[in-house]
PDB file of C-alpha atoms in Angstrom:
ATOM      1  CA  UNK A  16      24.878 -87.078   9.181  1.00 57.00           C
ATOM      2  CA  UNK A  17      26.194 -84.428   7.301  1.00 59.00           C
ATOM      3  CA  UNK A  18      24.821 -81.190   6.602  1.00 58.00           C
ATOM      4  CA  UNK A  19      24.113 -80.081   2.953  1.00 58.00           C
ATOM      5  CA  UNK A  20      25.236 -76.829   1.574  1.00 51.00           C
ATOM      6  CA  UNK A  21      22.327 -74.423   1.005  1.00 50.00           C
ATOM      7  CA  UNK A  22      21.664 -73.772  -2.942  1.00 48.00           C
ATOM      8  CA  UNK A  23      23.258 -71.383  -4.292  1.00 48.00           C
ATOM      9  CA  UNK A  24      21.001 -69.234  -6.884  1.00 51.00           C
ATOM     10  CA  UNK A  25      22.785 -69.187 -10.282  1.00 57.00           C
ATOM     11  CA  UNK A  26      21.994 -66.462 -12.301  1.00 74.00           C
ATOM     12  CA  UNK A  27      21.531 -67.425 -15.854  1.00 84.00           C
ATOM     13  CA  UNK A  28      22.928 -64.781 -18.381  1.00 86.00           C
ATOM     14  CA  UNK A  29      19.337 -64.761 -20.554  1.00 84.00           C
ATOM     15  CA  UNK A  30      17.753 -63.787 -17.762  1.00 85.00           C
ATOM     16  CA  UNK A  31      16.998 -60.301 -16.559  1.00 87.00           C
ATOM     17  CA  UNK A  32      19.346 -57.387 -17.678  1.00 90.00           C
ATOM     18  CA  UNK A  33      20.747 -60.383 -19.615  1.00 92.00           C
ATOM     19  CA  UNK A  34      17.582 -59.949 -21.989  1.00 94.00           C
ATOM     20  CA  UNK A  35      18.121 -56.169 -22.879  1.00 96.00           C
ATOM     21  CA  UNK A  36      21.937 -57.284 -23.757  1.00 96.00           C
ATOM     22  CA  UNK A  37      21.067 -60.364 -25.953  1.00 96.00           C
ATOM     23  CA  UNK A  38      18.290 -57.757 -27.638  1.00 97.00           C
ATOM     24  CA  UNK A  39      21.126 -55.127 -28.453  1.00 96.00           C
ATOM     25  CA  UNK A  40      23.492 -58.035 -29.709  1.00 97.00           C
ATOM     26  CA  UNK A  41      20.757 -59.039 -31.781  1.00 97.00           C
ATOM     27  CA  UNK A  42      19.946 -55.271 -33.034  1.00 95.00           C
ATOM     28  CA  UNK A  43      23.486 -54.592 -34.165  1.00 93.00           C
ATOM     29  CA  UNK A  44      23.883 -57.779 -35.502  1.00 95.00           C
ATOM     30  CA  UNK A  45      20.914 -56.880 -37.741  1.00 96.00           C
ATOM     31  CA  UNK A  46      22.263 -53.296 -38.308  1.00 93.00           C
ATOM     32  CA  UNK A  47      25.758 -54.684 -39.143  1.00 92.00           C
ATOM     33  CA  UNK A  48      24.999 -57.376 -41.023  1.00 96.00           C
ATOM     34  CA  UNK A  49      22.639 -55.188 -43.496  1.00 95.00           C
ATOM     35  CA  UNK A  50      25.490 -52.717 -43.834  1.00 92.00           C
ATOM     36  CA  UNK A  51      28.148 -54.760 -44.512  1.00 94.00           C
ATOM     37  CA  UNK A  52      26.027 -57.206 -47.156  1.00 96.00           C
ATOM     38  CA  UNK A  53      24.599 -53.664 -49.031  1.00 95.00           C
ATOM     39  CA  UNK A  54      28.514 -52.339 -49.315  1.00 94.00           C
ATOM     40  CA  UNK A  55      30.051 -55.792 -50.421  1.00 96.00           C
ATOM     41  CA  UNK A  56      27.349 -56.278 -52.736  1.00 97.00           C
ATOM     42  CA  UNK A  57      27.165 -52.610 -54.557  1.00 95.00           C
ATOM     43  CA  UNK A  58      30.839 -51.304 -53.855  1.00 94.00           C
ATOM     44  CA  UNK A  59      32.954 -53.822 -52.279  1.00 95.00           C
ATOM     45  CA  UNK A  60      36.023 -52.202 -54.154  1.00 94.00           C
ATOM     46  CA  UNK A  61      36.207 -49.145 -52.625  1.00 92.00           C
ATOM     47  CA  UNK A  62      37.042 -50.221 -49.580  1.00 90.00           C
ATOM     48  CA  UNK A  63      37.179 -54.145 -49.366  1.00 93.00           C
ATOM     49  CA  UNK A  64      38.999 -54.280 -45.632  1.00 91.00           C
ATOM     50  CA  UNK A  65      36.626 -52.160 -44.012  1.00 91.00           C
ATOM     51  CA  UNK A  66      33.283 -53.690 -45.521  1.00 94.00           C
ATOM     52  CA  UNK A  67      34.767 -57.371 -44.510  1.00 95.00           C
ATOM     53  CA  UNK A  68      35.721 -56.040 -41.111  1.00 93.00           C
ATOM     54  CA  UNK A  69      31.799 -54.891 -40.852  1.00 92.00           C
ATOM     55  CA  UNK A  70      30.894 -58.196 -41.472  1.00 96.00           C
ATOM     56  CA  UNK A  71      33.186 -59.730 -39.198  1.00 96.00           C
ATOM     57  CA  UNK A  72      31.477 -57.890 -36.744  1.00 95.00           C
ATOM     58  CA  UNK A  73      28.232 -58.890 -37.522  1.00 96.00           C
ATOM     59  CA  UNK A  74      28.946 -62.473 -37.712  1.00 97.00           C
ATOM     60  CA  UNK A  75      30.206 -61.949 -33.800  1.00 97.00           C
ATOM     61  CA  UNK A  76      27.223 -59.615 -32.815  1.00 97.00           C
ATOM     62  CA  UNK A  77      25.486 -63.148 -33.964  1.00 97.00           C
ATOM     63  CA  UNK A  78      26.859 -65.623 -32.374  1.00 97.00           C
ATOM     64  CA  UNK A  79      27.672 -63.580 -29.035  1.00 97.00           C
ATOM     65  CA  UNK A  80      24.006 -63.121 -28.742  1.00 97.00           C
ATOM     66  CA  UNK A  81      23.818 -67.115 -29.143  1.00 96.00           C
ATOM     67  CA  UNK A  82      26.187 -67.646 -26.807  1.00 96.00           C
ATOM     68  CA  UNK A  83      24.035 -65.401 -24.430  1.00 95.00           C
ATOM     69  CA  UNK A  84      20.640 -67.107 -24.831  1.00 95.00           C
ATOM     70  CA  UNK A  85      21.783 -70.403 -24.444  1.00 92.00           C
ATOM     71  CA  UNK A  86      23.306 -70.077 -21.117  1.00 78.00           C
ATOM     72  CA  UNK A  87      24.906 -73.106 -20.231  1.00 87.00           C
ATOM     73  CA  UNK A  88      28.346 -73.639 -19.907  1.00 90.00           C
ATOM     74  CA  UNK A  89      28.991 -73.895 -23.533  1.00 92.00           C
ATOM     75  CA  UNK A  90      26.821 -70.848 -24.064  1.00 94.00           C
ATOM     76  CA  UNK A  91      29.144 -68.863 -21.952  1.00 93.00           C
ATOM     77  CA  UNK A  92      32.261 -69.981 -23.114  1.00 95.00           C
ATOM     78  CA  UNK A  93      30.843 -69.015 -26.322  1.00 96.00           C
ATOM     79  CA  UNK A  94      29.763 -65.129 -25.087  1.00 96.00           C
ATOM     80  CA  UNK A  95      33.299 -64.934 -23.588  1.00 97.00           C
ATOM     81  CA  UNK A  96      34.885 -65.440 -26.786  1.00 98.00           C
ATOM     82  CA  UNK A  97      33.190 -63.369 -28.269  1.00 97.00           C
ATOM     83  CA  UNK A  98      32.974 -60.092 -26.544  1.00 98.00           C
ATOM     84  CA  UNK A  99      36.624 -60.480 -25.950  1.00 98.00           C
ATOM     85  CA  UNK A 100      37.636 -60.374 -29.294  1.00 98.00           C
ATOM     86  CA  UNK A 101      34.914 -57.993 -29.955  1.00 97.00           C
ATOM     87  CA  UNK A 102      36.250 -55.465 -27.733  1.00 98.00           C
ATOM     88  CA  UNK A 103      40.000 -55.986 -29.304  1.00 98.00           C
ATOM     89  CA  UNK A 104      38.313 -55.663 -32.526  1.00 96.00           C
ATOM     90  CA  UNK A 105      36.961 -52.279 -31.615  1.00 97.00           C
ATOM     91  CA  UNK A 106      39.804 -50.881 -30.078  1.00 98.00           C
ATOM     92  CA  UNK A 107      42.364 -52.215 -32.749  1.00 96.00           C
ATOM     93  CA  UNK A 108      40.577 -50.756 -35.608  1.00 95.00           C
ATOM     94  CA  UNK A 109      39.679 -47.532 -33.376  1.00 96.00           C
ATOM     95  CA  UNK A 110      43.115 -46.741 -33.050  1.00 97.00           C
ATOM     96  CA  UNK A 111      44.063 -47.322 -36.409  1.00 95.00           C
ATOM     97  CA  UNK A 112      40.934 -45.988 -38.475  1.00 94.00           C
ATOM     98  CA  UNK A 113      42.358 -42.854 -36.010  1.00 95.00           C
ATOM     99  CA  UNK A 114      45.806 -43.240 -36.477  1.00 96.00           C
ATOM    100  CA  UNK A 115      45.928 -44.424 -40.282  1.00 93.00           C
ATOM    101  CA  UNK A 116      42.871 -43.039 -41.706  1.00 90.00           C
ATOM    102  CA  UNK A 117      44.082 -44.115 -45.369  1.00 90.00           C
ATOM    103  CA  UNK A 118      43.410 -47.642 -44.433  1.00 88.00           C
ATOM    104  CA  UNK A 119      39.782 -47.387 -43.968  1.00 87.00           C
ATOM    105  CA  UNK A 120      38.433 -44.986 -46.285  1.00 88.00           C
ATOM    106  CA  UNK A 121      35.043 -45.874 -45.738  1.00 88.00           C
ATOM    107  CA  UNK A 122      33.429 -46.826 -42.145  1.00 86.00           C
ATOM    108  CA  UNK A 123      33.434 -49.845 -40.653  1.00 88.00           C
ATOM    109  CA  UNK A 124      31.121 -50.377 -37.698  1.00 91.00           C
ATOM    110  CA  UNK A 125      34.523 -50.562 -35.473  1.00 93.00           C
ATOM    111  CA  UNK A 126      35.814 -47.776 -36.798  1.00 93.00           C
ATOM    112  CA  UNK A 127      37.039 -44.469 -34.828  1.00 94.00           C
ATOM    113  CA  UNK A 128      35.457 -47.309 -31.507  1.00 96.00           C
ATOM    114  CA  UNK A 129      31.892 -47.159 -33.198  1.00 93.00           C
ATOM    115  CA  UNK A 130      31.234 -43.042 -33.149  1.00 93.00           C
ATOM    116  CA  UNK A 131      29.069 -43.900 -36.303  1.00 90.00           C
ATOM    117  CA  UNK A 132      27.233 -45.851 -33.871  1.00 91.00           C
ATOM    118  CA  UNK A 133      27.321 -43.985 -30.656  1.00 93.00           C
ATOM    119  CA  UNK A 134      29.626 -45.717 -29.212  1.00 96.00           C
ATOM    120  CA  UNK A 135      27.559 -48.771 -28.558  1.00 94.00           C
ATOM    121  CA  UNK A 136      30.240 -51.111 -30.137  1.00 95.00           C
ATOM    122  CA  UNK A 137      32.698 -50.128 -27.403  1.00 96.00           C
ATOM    123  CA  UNK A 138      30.505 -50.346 -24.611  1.00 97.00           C
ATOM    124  CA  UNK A 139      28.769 -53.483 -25.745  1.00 97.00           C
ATOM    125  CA  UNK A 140      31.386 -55.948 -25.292  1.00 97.00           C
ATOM    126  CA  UNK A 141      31.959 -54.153 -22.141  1.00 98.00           C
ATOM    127  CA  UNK A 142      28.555 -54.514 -20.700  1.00 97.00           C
ATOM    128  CA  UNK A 143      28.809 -58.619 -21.984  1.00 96.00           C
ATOM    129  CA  UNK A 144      31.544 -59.482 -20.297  1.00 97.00           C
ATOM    130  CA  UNK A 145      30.573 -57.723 -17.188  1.00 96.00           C
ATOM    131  CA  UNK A 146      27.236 -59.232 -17.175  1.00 95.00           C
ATOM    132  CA  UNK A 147      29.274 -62.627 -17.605  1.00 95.00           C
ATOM    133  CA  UNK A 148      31.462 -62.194 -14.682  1.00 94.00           C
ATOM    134  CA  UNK A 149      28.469 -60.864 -12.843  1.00 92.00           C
ATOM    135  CA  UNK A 150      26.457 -64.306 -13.411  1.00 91.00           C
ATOM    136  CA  UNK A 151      29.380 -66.640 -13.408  1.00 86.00           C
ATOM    137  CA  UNK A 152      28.987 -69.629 -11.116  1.00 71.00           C
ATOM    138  CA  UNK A 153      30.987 -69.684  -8.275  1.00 50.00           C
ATOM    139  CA  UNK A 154      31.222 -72.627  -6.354  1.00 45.00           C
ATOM    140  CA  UNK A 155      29.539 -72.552  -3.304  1.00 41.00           C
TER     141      UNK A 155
END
């Protein structure tokens, strides 16, 4: 006979501090997504890169918070995705909106790593992909 291997408890990513991450994904994808559609729709002109990027943004605060809640393995892959390219977003158009301020003349929610939003774009993706490798499933 031959033993079984005890269960190992799998940690789903909706569940516990996973909640509080999926509820700031879903804030800022609220905040975001208002921004970005009141600047395309009243003065998308003035500054067309940075109000798309701000949408961008939105659209991945969205679906990363998706990708959170539905936990499975598709869910993850998902979350992955999108905090990774989240957090190149930020720190792409941090250094530049620093380095070039010309080609953002208005805000974007990435811009100078989110100080227009405390910071909470640059730790965000952070935070998601460390509560992602924190709740990954190893095999036993």
């Amino acid at each position: 006979m031959v033993a079984e291997a005890p269960a190992v408890e799998r940690k789903r990513t909706n569940s516990g501090p996973g909640r509080l991450l999926i509820a700031v994904y879903l804030l800022f994808a609220i905040a975001a997504t208002s921004r970005a559609g009141l600047q395309i729709a009243t003065k998308f002109d003035e500054a067309p890169v940075a109000y798309l990027l701000s949408a961008l943004a939105a659209a991945i605060y969205i679906v990363a918070a998706v990708g959170l809640a539905r936990a499975g393995a598709a869910g993850r892959r998902v979350a992955l995705a999108c905090c990774t390219v989240e957090l190149a977003g930020v720190v792409g158009v941090g250094v530049l909106s620093l380095v070039d301020p010309d080609l953002f003349p208005d805000e974007t929610v990435w811009s100078e790593f989110g100080s227009g939003y405390g910071y909470v774009p640059l730790v965000l993706p952070v935070l998601g992909l460390l509560w992602l490798w924190r709740t990954r499933h190893d095999p036993a």
